[in-house]
């Protein structure tokens, strides 16, 4: 079953955050490339491990770069999770009620500043609408070849439109996404981050061609690590009792927050040398990380 997140967005009582329950800890997993296998399915061992965590009094969180709309295309029915940190921390929702707990947005002046910088650098980019409709966007094209950006426009052709030349009418946004062609190195990402020190600028590997660099621009309060820290504090869970599992650059702040952390074996080499590793996403790395943590959490 595929969820229609726009129609299901609603409010309900959130029993996990009322303070009435004492939790043993929190497990946070990235989705694409970590929990989600290369063929778009999930490993039964990973699902069973998450299911048991819920039965044993642990909070289960999925931290993804996907919007809720995109997430609804891949998340199976009755998925074993309690919360979703989506759009790299731009929002947090309870699961399965889909109650929005918190979200952040860029203000119009911040959006205009980022647009000017991206246009000056001749980068193809999109401006995502505020949560929960942040699968809708306006875009600007530099004119140079960028197959990954073109593919994204094709996938979202019913939800996007060109950016008008006049920027005065721009409103708030959940984020901006600039896609660097696969043959361009990470120096441009560093330049964007340096020119926007007041905002959160995150690097991610394209989920489409798995090569291009996505430069994602968020409000200063966004980020997977910041979102999980907010949620953990709300639930009375210390960071030392958090297990985090990831596979890419946009997981780094999350892993640095957690008392125990792992990169799956399919992560970039420059990240695997920084963190303990478990099996790849195609070989139940999430279940391995959970089992290691439960057996000897003090060793990691």
PDB file of C-alpha atoms in Angstrom:
ATOM      1  CA  UNK A   1       0.000   0.000   0.000  1.00  0.00           C
ATOM      2  CA  UNK A   2       1.263   3.502  -0.863  1.00  0.00           C
ATOM      3  CA  UNK A   3       0.213   6.269   1.507  1.00  0.00           C
ATOM      4  CA  UNK A   4      -1.188   9.578   0.275  1.00  0.00           C
ATOM      5  CA  UNK A   5       0.592  11.849   2.732  1.00  0.00           C
ATOM      6  CA  UNK A   6      -1.232  15.013   1.645  1.00  0.00           C
ATOM      7  CA  UNK A   7      -4.607  13.481   2.434  1.00  0.00           C
ATOM      8  CA  UNK A   8      -3.449  11.703   5.580  1.00  0.00           C
ATOM      9  CA  UNK A   9      -1.821  14.727   7.233  1.00  0.00           C
ATOM     10  CA  UNK A  10      -3.734  15.022  10.492  1.00  0.00           C
ATOM     11  CA  UNK A  11      -3.422  15.539  14.221  1.00  0.00           C
ATOM     12  CA  UNK A  12      -3.930  12.931  16.911  1.00  0.00           C
ATOM     13  CA  UNK A  13      -2.771  12.222  20.427  1.00  0.00           C
ATOM     14  CA  UNK A  14       0.903  11.303  20.516  1.00  0.00           C
ATOM     15  CA  UNK A  15       1.291   8.814  23.333  1.00  0.00           C
ATOM     16  CA  UNK A  16       5.066   8.600  22.928  1.00  0.00           C
ATOM     17  CA  UNK A  17       5.719  12.205  23.918  1.00  0.00           C
ATOM     18  CA  UNK A  18       3.385  12.666  26.870  1.00  0.00           C
ATOM     19  CA  UNK A  19       6.064  11.739  29.395  1.00  0.00           C
ATOM     20  CA  UNK A  20       3.995   8.866  30.790  1.00  0.00           C
ATOM     21  CA  UNK A  21       6.300   6.177  29.397  1.00  0.00           C
ATOM     22  CA  UNK A  22       9.916   5.419  30.291  1.00  0.00           C
ATOM     23  CA  UNK A  23      11.887   4.270  27.260  1.00  0.00           C
ATOM     24  CA  UNK A  24      15.057   2.194  27.266  1.00  0.00           C
ATOM     25  CA  UNK A  25      16.615   4.103  24.388  1.00  0.00           C
ATOM     26  CA  UNK A  26      16.217   5.259  20.807  1.00  0.00           C
ATOM     27  CA  UNK A  27      17.312   3.702  17.508  1.00  0.00           C
ATOM     28  CA  UNK A  28      17.577   6.000  14.496  1.00  0.00           C
ATOM     29  CA  UNK A  29      18.184   4.680  10.987  1.00  0.00           C
ATOM     30  CA  UNK A  30      18.637   6.450   7.695  1.00  0.00           C
ATOM     31  CA  UNK A  31      16.495   5.060   4.881  1.00  0.00           C
ATOM     32  CA  UNK A  32      17.992   5.106   1.365  1.00  0.00           C
ATOM     33  CA  UNK A  33      21.222   3.155   1.227  1.00  0.00           C
ATOM     34  CA  UNK A  34      20.908   2.080   4.867  1.00  0.00           C
ATOM     35  CA  UNK A  35      17.567   0.445   5.552  1.00  0.00           C
ATOM     36  CA  UNK A  36      16.354   0.461   1.966  1.00  0.00           C
ATOM     37  CA  UNK A  37      18.150  -2.006  -0.282  1.00  0.00           C
ATOM     38  CA  UNK A  38      19.388  -1.233  -3.766  1.00  0.00           C
ATOM     39  CA  UNK A  39      16.293  -2.825  -5.314  1.00  0.00           C
ATOM     40  CA  UNK A  40      13.946  -0.637  -3.236  1.00  0.00           C
ATOM     41  CA  UNK A  41      12.925  -3.395  -0.813  1.00  0.00           C
ATOM     42  CA  UNK A  42      13.757  -3.990   2.846  1.00  0.00           C
ATOM     43  CA  UNK A  43      15.470  -6.941   4.476  1.00  0.00           C
ATOM     44  CA  UNK A  44      13.286  -9.165   6.639  1.00  0.00           C
ATOM     45  CA  UNK A  45      16.043  -9.323   9.274  1.00  0.00           C
ATOM     46  CA  UNK A  46      16.079  -5.532   9.549  1.00  0.00           C
ATOM     47  CA  UNK A  47      12.284  -5.407   9.828  1.00  0.00           C
ATOM     48  CA  UNK A  48      12.244  -8.107  12.499  1.00  0.00           C
ATOM     49  CA  UNK A  49      14.926  -6.309  14.524  1.00  0.00           C
ATOM     50  CA  UNK A  50      12.940  -3.047  14.435  1.00  0.00           C
ATOM     51  CA  UNK A  51       9.743  -4.850  15.364  1.00  0.00           C
ATOM     52  CA  UNK A  52      11.370  -6.429  18.414  1.00  0.00           C
ATOM     53  CA  UNK A  53      12.804  -3.088  19.514  1.00  0.00           C
ATOM     54  CA  UNK A  54       9.289  -1.713  19.747  1.00  0.00           C
ATOM     55  CA  UNK A  55       8.170  -4.680  21.816  1.00  0.00           C
ATOM     56  CA  UNK A  56      11.138  -4.218  24.148  1.00  0.00           C
ATOM     57  CA  UNK A  57      10.518  -0.554  24.931  1.00  0.00           C
ATOM     58  CA  UNK A  58      12.785   1.273  22.478  1.00  0.00           C
ATOM     59  CA  UNK A  59      11.763   4.225  20.329  1.00  0.00           C
ATOM     60  CA  UNK A  60      12.307   3.671  16.602  1.00  0.00           C
ATOM     61  CA  UNK A  61      13.006   6.624  14.306  1.00  0.00           C
ATOM     62  CA  UNK A  62      13.560   6.827  10.558  1.00  0.00           C
ATOM     63  CA  UNK A  63      15.681   9.850   9.580  1.00  0.00           C
ATOM     64  CA  UNK A  64      15.487  10.448   5.845  1.00  0.00           C
ATOM     65  CA  UNK A  65      16.215  13.098   3.278  1.00  0.00           C
ATOM     66  CA  UNK A  66      12.921  12.261   1.581  1.00  0.00           C
ATOM     67  CA  UNK A  67       9.803  14.376   1.892  1.00  0.00           C
ATOM     68  CA  UNK A  68       6.732  12.671   3.290  1.00  0.00           C
ATOM     69  CA  UNK A  69       5.327  12.495  -0.227  1.00  0.00           C
ATOM     70  CA  UNK A  70       8.422  10.682  -1.497  1.00  0.00           C
ATOM     71  CA  UNK A  71       8.577   8.496   1.600  1.00  0.00           C
ATOM     72  CA  UNK A  72       5.030   7.322   0.981  1.00  0.00           C
ATOM     73  CA  UNK A  73       6.169   5.739  -2.271  1.00  0.00           C
ATOM     74  CA  UNK A  74       8.568   3.319  -0.599  1.00  0.00           C
ATOM     75  CA  UNK A  75       7.377   2.803   2.980  1.00  0.00           C
ATOM     76  CA  UNK A  76       5.426  -0.452   3.365  1.00  0.00           C
ATOM     77  CA  UNK A  77       2.206  -0.664   5.328  1.00  0.00           C
ATOM     78  CA  UNK A  78       2.556  -1.364   9.080  1.00  0.00           C
ATOM     79  CA  UNK A  79       6.178  -0.261   9.064  1.00  0.00           C
ATOM     80  CA  UNK A  80       7.906  -0.779  12.465  1.00  0.00           C
ATOM     81  CA  UNK A  81       8.656   2.851  13.385  1.00  0.00           C
ATOM     82  CA  UNK A  82       7.395   5.438  15.867  1.00  0.00           C
ATOM     83  CA  UNK A  83       8.655   8.688  14.325  1.00  0.00           C
ATOM     84  CA  UNK A  84       9.793  10.037  10.976  1.00  0.00           C
ATOM     85  CA  UNK A  85      12.445  12.734  10.715  1.00  0.00           C
ATOM     86  CA  UNK A  86      11.925  13.797   7.119  1.00  0.00           C
ATOM     87  CA  UNK A  87      13.565  16.161   4.646  1.00  0.00           C
ATOM     88  CA  UNK A  88      16.844  15.970   6.598  1.00  0.00           C
ATOM     89  CA  UNK A  89      15.222  17.368   9.718  1.00  0.00           C
ATOM     90  CA  UNK A  90      12.964  20.024   8.204  1.00  0.00           C
ATOM     91  CA  UNK A  91      10.095  18.226   9.920  1.00  0.00           C
ATOM     92  CA  UNK A  92       9.238  15.483  12.404  1.00  0.00           C
ATOM     93  CA  UNK A  93       6.021  13.466  12.416  1.00  0.00           C
ATOM     94  CA  UNK A  94       4.641  10.723  14.639  1.00  0.00           C
ATOM     95  CA  UNK A  95       4.023   7.387  12.954  1.00  0.00           C
ATOM     96  CA  UNK A  96       1.587   5.990  11.968  1.00  0.00           C
ATOM     97  CA  UNK A  97      -0.721   8.881  12.973  1.00  0.00           C
ATOM     98  CA  UNK A  98       1.269  11.281  10.734  1.00  0.00           C
ATOM     99  CA  UNK A  99       0.847  14.024  13.317  1.00  0.00           C
ATOM    100  CA  UNK A 100       3.271  16.859  12.657  1.00  0.00           C
ATOM    101  CA  UNK A 101       5.319  17.514  15.786  1.00  0.00           C
ATOM    102  CA  UNK A 102       7.533  20.311  14.502  1.00  0.00           C
ATOM    103  CA  UNK A 103       8.889  21.838  11.304  1.00  0.00           C
ATOM    104  CA  UNK A 104      11.183  24.669  10.255  1.00  0.00           C
ATOM    105  CA  UNK A 105      11.290  26.915   7.207  1.00  0.00           C
ATOM    106  CA  UNK A 106      13.515  29.407   5.473  1.00  0.00           C
ATOM    107  CA  UNK A 107      12.235  32.967   5.568  1.00  0.00           C
ATOM    108  CA  UNK A 108      11.739  34.849   2.251  1.00  0.00           C
ATOM    109  CA  UNK A 109      14.863  36.983   2.757  1.00  0.00           C
ATOM    110  CA  UNK A 110      16.943  33.835   3.363  1.00  0.00           C
ATOM    111  CA  UNK A 111      15.490  32.228   0.252  1.00  0.00           C
ATOM    112  CA  UNK A 112      16.372  35.251  -1.885  1.00  0.00           C
ATOM    113  CA  UNK A 113      19.928  35.341  -0.509  1.00  0.00           C
ATOM    114  CA  UNK A 114      20.440  31.660  -1.313  1.00  0.00           C
ATOM    115  CA  UNK A 115      18.942  32.078  -4.790  1.00  0.00           C
ATOM    116  CA  UNK A 116      21.331  34.905  -5.648  1.00  0.00           C
ATOM    117  CA  UNK A 117      24.336  32.830  -4.561  1.00  0.00           C
ATOM    118  CA  UNK A 118      23.249  29.727  -6.485  1.00  0.00           C
ATOM    119  CA  UNK A 119      22.541  31.741  -9.615  1.00  0.00           C
ATOM    120  CA  UNK A 120      25.896  33.490  -9.295  1.00  0.00           C
ATOM    121  CA  UNK A 121      27.570  30.056  -9.189  1.00  0.00           C
ATOM    122  CA  UNK A 122      25.468  28.882 -12.154  1.00  0.00           C
ATOM    123  CA  UNK A 123      23.998  25.921 -10.268  1.00  0.00           C
ATOM    124  CA  UNK A 124      20.751  24.171 -11.146  1.00  0.00           C
ATOM    125  CA  UNK A 125      18.457  24.313  -8.118  1.00  0.00           C
ATOM    126  CA  UNK A 126      14.937  24.016  -6.768  1.00  0.00           C
ATOM    127  CA  UNK A 127      13.043  25.869  -4.044  1.00  0.00           C
ATOM    128  CA  UNK A 128      10.839  23.461  -2.093  1.00  0.00           C
ATOM    129  CA  UNK A 129       7.535  24.678  -0.654  1.00  0.00           C
ATOM    130  CA  UNK A 130       7.136  24.633   3.146  1.00  0.00           C
ATOM    131  CA  UNK A 131       6.251  21.391   4.960  1.00  0.00           C
ATOM    132  CA  UNK A 132       4.092  19.372   4.381  1.00  0.00           C
ATOM    133  CA  UNK A 133       3.947  20.258   0.682  1.00  0.00           C
ATOM    134  CA  UNK A 134       7.697  20.325   0.150  1.00  0.00           C
ATOM    135  CA  UNK A 135       7.537  17.868  -2.727  1.00  0.00           C
ATOM    136  CA  UNK A 136       6.307  20.853  -4.751  1.00  0.00           C
ATOM    137  CA  UNK A 137       8.937  23.267  -6.017  1.00  0.00           C
ATOM    138  CA  UNK A 138      10.076  26.008  -8.369  1.00  0.00           C
ATOM    139  CA  UNK A 139      13.309  25.483 -10.271  1.00  0.00           C
ATOM    140  CA  UNK A 140      16.066  27.384 -12.082  1.00  0.00           C
ATOM    141  CA  UNK A 141      18.234  25.898 -14.838  1.00  0.00           C
ATOM    142  CA  UNK A 142      21.731  27.139 -15.606  1.00  0.00           C
ATOM    143  CA  UNK A 143      21.701  25.786 -19.156  1.00  0.00           C
ATOM    144  CA  UNK A 144      24.584  23.345 -18.857  1.00  0.00           C
ATOM    145  CA  UNK A 145      24.180  19.573 -19.055  1.00  0.00           C
ATOM    146  CA  UNK A 146      22.932  18.063 -15.795  1.00  0.00           C
ATOM    147  CA  UNK A 147      21.231  14.664 -16.326  1.00  0.00           C
ATOM    148  CA  UNK A 148      20.481  14.140 -12.630  1.00  0.00           C
ATOM    149  CA  UNK A 149      18.645  17.458 -12.353  1.00  0.00           C
ATOM    150  CA  UNK A 150      16.750  16.733 -15.579  1.00  0.00           C
ATOM    151  CA  UNK A 151      15.669  13.360 -14.237  1.00  0.00           C
ATOM    152  CA  UNK A 152      14.385  14.949 -11.035  1.00  0.00           C
ATOM    153  CA  UNK A 153      12.322  17.427 -13.044  1.00  0.00           C
ATOM    154  CA  UNK A 154      10.877  14.543 -15.034  1.00  0.00           C
ATOM    155  CA  UNK A 155       9.956  12.617 -11.885  1.00  0.00           C
ATOM    156  CA  UNK A 156       8.206  15.645 -10.377  1.00  0.00           C
ATOM    157  CA  UNK A 157       6.824  17.158 -13.576  1.00  0.00           C
ATOM    158  CA  UNK A 158       3.345  17.446 -12.041  1.00  0.00           C
ATOM    159  CA  UNK A 159       4.645  19.244  -8.957  1.00  0.00           C
ATOM    160  CA  UNK A 160       7.169  21.778 -10.278  1.00  0.00           C
ATOM    161  CA  UNK A 161       7.332  24.980 -12.297  1.00  0.00           C
ATOM    162  CA  UNK A 162      10.081  27.352 -13.465  1.00  0.00           C
ATOM    163  CA  UNK A 163      11.231  30.111 -11.145  1.00  0.00           C
ATOM    164  CA  UNK A 164      10.057  33.554 -12.328  1.00  0.00           C
ATOM    165  CA  UNK A 165      12.679  36.194 -13.010  1.00  0.00           C
ATOM    166  CA  UNK A 166      11.255  38.510 -10.341  1.00  0.00           C
ATOM    167  CA  UNK A 167      12.218  37.234  -6.881  1.00  0.00           C
ATOM    168  CA  UNK A 168      10.265  39.744  -4.802  1.00  0.00           C
ATOM    169  CA  UNK A 169       7.263  37.446  -4.603  1.00  0.00           C
ATOM    170  CA  UNK A 170       9.164  34.473  -3.177  1.00  0.00           C
ATOM    171  CA  UNK A 171       7.713  33.185   0.072  1.00  0.00           C
ATOM    172  CA  UNK A 172       9.121  30.870   2.749  1.00  0.00           C
ATOM    173  CA  UNK A 173      10.566  27.479   1.806  1.00  0.00           C
ATOM    174  CA  UNK A 174      11.431  24.197   3.453  1.00  0.00           C
ATOM    175  CA  UNK A 175      14.784  24.064   1.660  1.00  0.00           C
ATOM    176  CA  UNK A 176      16.688  24.665  -1.551  1.00  0.00           C
ATOM    177  CA  UNK A 177      18.372  21.825  -3.431  1.00  0.00           C
ATOM    178  CA  UNK A 178      21.233  22.507  -5.839  1.00  0.00           C
ATOM    179  CA  UNK A 179      22.382  19.526  -7.871  1.00  0.00           C
ATOM    180  CA  UNK A 180      26.003  19.456  -8.972  1.00  0.00           C
ATOM    181  CA  UNK A 181      26.736  17.348 -12.076  1.00  0.00           C
ATOM    182  CA  UNK A 182      28.485  14.039 -11.437  1.00  0.00           C
ATOM    183  CA  UNK A 183      31.743  15.284 -13.003  1.00  0.00           C
ATOM    184  CA  UNK A 184      31.987  18.267 -10.622  1.00  0.00           C
ATOM    185  CA  UNK A 185      33.917  17.903  -7.377  1.00  0.00           C
ATOM    186  CA  UNK A 186      32.899  18.901  -3.861  1.00  0.00           C
ATOM    187  CA  UNK A 187      34.669  22.270  -3.937  1.00  0.00           C
ATOM    188  CA  UNK A 188      31.504  23.996  -5.147  1.00  0.00           C
ATOM    189  CA  UNK A 189      29.588  22.553  -2.192  1.00  0.00           C
ATOM    190  CA  UNK A 190      32.190  24.024   0.150  1.00  0.00           C
ATOM    191  CA  UNK A 191      31.845  27.427  -1.517  1.00  0.00           C
ATOM    192  CA  UNK A 192      28.063  27.403  -1.024  1.00  0.00           C
ATOM    193  CA  UNK A 193      28.467  26.464   2.632  1.00  0.00           C
ATOM    194  CA  UNK A 194      31.033  29.218   3.190  1.00  0.00           C
ATOM    195  CA  UNK A 195      28.784  31.836   1.592  1.00  0.00           C
ATOM    196  CA  UNK A 196      25.763  30.836   3.692  1.00  0.00           C
ATOM    197  CA  UNK A 197      27.215  30.570   7.222  1.00  0.00           C
ATOM    198  CA  UNK A 198      23.906  31.510   8.847  1.00  0.00           C
ATOM    199  CA  UNK A 199      22.115  28.513   7.318  1.00  0.00           C
ATOM    200  CA  UNK A 200      22.537  24.739   7.439  1.00  0.00           C
ATOM    201  CA  UNK A 201      24.127  23.482   4.201  1.00  0.00           C
ATOM    202  CA  UNK A 202      24.207  19.694   3.866  1.00  0.00           C
ATOM    203  CA  UNK A 203      25.924  17.463   1.329  1.00  0.00           C
ATOM    204  CA  UNK A 204      24.144  14.329   0.106  1.00  0.00           C
ATOM    205  CA  UNK A 205      24.822  11.812  -2.644  1.00  0.00           C
ATOM    206  CA  UNK A 206      22.097  11.773  -5.278  1.00  0.00           C
ATOM    207  CA  UNK A 207      19.495   9.033  -4.679  1.00  0.00           C
ATOM    208  CA  UNK A 208      18.916   9.026  -8.442  1.00  0.00           C
ATOM    209  CA  UNK A 209      22.275   8.504 -10.154  1.00  0.00           C
ATOM    210  CA  UNK A 210      24.214   7.810  -6.908  1.00  0.00           C
ATOM    211  CA  UNK A 211      27.036  10.080  -8.112  1.00  0.00           C
ATOM    212  CA  UNK A 212      25.922  13.710  -8.287  1.00  0.00           C
ATOM    213  CA  UNK A 213      26.347  15.913  -5.232  1.00  0.00           C
ATOM    214  CA  UNK A 214      23.157  17.409  -3.836  1.00  0.00           C
ATOM    215  CA  UNK A 215      23.774  20.637  -1.934  1.00  0.00           C
ATOM    216  CA  UNK A 216      20.780  21.121   0.354  1.00  0.00           C
ATOM    217  CA  UNK A 217      20.143  24.441   2.109  1.00  0.00           C
ATOM    218  CA  UNK A 218      18.037  24.541   5.271  1.00  0.00           C
ATOM    219  CA  UNK A 219      17.245  26.875   8.167  1.00  0.00           C
ATOM    220  CA  UNK A 220      19.892  26.916  10.882  1.00  0.00           C
ATOM    221  CA  UNK A 221      17.740  24.702  13.131  1.00  0.00           C
ATOM    222  CA  UNK A 222      17.427  21.898  10.572  1.00  0.00           C
ATOM    223  CA  UNK A 223      19.522  18.738  10.254  1.00  0.00           C
ATOM    224  CA  UNK A 224      18.999  15.116  11.180  1.00  0.00           C
ATOM    225  CA  UNK A 225      21.077  15.443  14.334  1.00  0.00           C
ATOM    226  CA  UNK A 226      19.262  18.558  15.539  1.00  0.00           C
ATOM    227  CA  UNK A 227      15.858  17.009  14.857  1.00  0.00           C
ATOM    228  CA  UNK A 228      16.702  13.799  16.712  1.00  0.00           C
ATOM    229  CA  UNK A 229      18.168  15.792  19.612  1.00  0.00           C
ATOM    230  CA  UNK A 230      14.881  17.727  19.855  1.00  0.00           C
ATOM    231  CA  UNK A 231      12.855  14.521  19.806  1.00  0.00           C
ATOM    232  CA  UNK A 232      15.072  12.716  22.325  1.00  0.00           C
ATOM    233  CA  UNK A 233      14.919  15.648  24.764  1.00  0.00           C
ATOM    234  CA  UNK A 234      11.146  15.733  24.441  1.00  0.00           C
ATOM    235  CA  UNK A 235      11.031  12.046  25.359  1.00  0.00           C
ATOM    236  CA  UNK A 236      13.624  12.147  28.122  1.00  0.00           C
ATOM    237  CA  UNK A 237      16.195  10.020  26.291  1.00  0.00           C
ATOM    238  CA  UNK A 238      19.876  10.867  26.766  1.00  0.00           C
ATOM    239  CA  UNK A 239      22.098  10.927  23.692  1.00  0.00           C
ATOM    240  CA  UNK A 240      24.212   8.145  25.209  1.00  0.00           C
ATOM    241  CA  UNK A 241      21.175   5.883  24.828  1.00  0.00           C
ATOM    242  CA  UNK A 242      20.782   6.573  21.107  1.00  0.00           C
ATOM    243  CA  UNK A 243      21.939   4.238  18.343  1.00  0.00           C
ATOM    244  CA  UNK A 244      22.294   5.864  14.902  1.00  0.00           C
ATOM    245  CA  UNK A 245      22.917   4.100  11.587  1.00  0.00           C
ATOM    246  CA  UNK A 246      23.694   5.882   8.321  1.00  0.00           C
ATOM    247  CA  UNK A 247      25.426   5.698   4.975  1.00  0.00           C
ATOM    248  CA  UNK A 248      26.096   9.209   3.659  1.00  0.00           C
ATOM    249  CA  UNK A 249      27.339  12.725   4.380  1.00  0.00           C
ATOM    250  CA  UNK A 250      23.907  13.960   5.486  1.00  0.00           C
ATOM    251  CA  UNK A 251      24.011  11.408   8.317  1.00  0.00           C
ATOM    252  CA  UNK A 252      27.211  12.730   9.902  1.00  0.00           C
ATOM    253  CA  UNK A 253      25.596  15.150  12.374  1.00  0.00           C
ATOM    254  CA  UNK A 254      23.186  12.402  13.396  1.00  0.00           C
ATOM    255  CA  UNK A 255      25.959   9.911  14.026  1.00  0.00           C
ATOM    256  CA  UNK A 256      27.988  12.485  15.939  1.00  0.00           C
ATOM    257  CA  UNK A 257      25.009  13.058  18.247  1.00  0.00           C
ATOM    258  CA  UNK A 258      24.463   9.400  19.129  1.00  0.00           C
ATOM    259  CA  UNK A 259      26.238   7.518  21.887  1.00  0.00           C
ATOM    260  CA  UNK A 260      26.576   4.547  19.523  1.00  0.00           C
ATOM    261  CA  UNK A 261      26.898   4.903  15.786  1.00  0.00           C
ATOM    262  CA  UNK A 262      27.583   2.815  12.687  1.00  0.00           C
ATOM    263  CA  UNK A 263      28.091   3.369   8.981  1.00  0.00           C
ATOM    264  CA  UNK A 264      26.923   0.591   6.678  1.00  0.00           C
ATOM    265  CA  UNK A 265      29.615  -0.932   4.477  1.00  0.00           C
ATOM    266  CA  UNK A 266      28.311   0.699   1.285  1.00  0.00           C
ATOM    267  CA  UNK A 267      29.072   4.182   2.671  1.00  0.00           C
ATOM    268  CA  UNK A 268      31.745   6.346   0.974  1.00  0.00           C
ATOM    269  CA  UNK A 269      35.295   5.266   1.967  1.00  0.00           C
ATOM    270  CA  UNK A 270      36.079   8.651   3.519  1.00  0.00           C
ATOM    271  CA  UNK A 271      33.208   8.141   5.975  1.00  0.00           C
ATOM    272  CA  UNK A 272      33.922   4.512   6.792  1.00  0.00           C
ATOM    273  CA  UNK A 273      37.315   5.427   8.204  1.00  0.00           C
ATOM    274  CA  UNK A 274      35.611   7.737  10.702  1.00  0.00           C
ATOM    275  CA  UNK A 275      32.973   5.391  12.150  1.00  0.00           C
ATOM    276  CA  UNK A 276      32.535   1.724  13.038  1.00  0.00           C
ATOM    277  CA  UNK A 277      30.976  -0.208  10.178  1.00  0.00           C
ATOM    278  CA  UNK A 278      28.437  -2.986   9.796  1.00  0.00           C
ATOM    279  CA  UNK A 279      27.273  -4.979   6.783  1.00  0.00           C
ATOM    280  CA  UNK A 280      25.984  -3.159   3.699  1.00  0.00           C
ATOM    281  CA  UNK A 281      22.353  -2.165   3.213  1.00  0.00           C
ATOM    282  CA  UNK A 282      21.815  -5.208   0.996  1.00  0.00           C
ATOM    283  CA  UNK A 283      23.040  -7.531   3.767  1.00  0.00           C
ATOM    284  CA  UNK A 284      20.960  -6.480   6.821  1.00  0.00           C
ATOM    285  CA  UNK A 285      23.443  -3.974   8.221  1.00  0.00           C
ATOM    286  CA  UNK A 286      20.739  -2.332  10.355  1.00  0.00           C
ATOM    287  CA  UNK A 287      19.939  -5.591  12.133  1.00  0.00           C
ATOM    288  CA  UNK A 288      23.662  -6.195  12.713  1.00  0.00           C
ATOM    289  CA  UNK A 289      24.070  -2.728  14.237  1.00  0.00           C
ATOM    290  CA  UNK A 290      21.076  -3.228  16.527  1.00  0.00           C
ATOM    291  CA  UNK A 291      22.334  -6.605  17.710  1.00  0.00           C
ATOM    292  CA  UNK A 292      25.838  -5.254  18.412  1.00  0.00           C
ATOM    293  CA  UNK A 293      24.405  -2.347  20.356  1.00  0.00           C
ATOM    294  CA  UNK A 294      22.144  -4.524  22.481  1.00  0.00           C
ATOM    295  CA  UNK A 295      24.908  -7.018  23.198  1.00  0.00           C
ATOM    296  CA  UNK A 296      27.737  -4.605  24.058  1.00  0.00           C
ATOM    297  CA  UNK A 297      26.636  -0.960  23.825  1.00  0.00           C
ATOM    298  CA  UNK A 298      29.614   0.227  25.874  1.00  0.00           C
ATOM    299  CA  UNK A 299      32.064  -1.050  23.241  1.00  0.00           C
ATOM    300  CA  UNK A 300      30.983   1.443  20.589  1.00  0.00           C
TER     301      UNK A 300
END
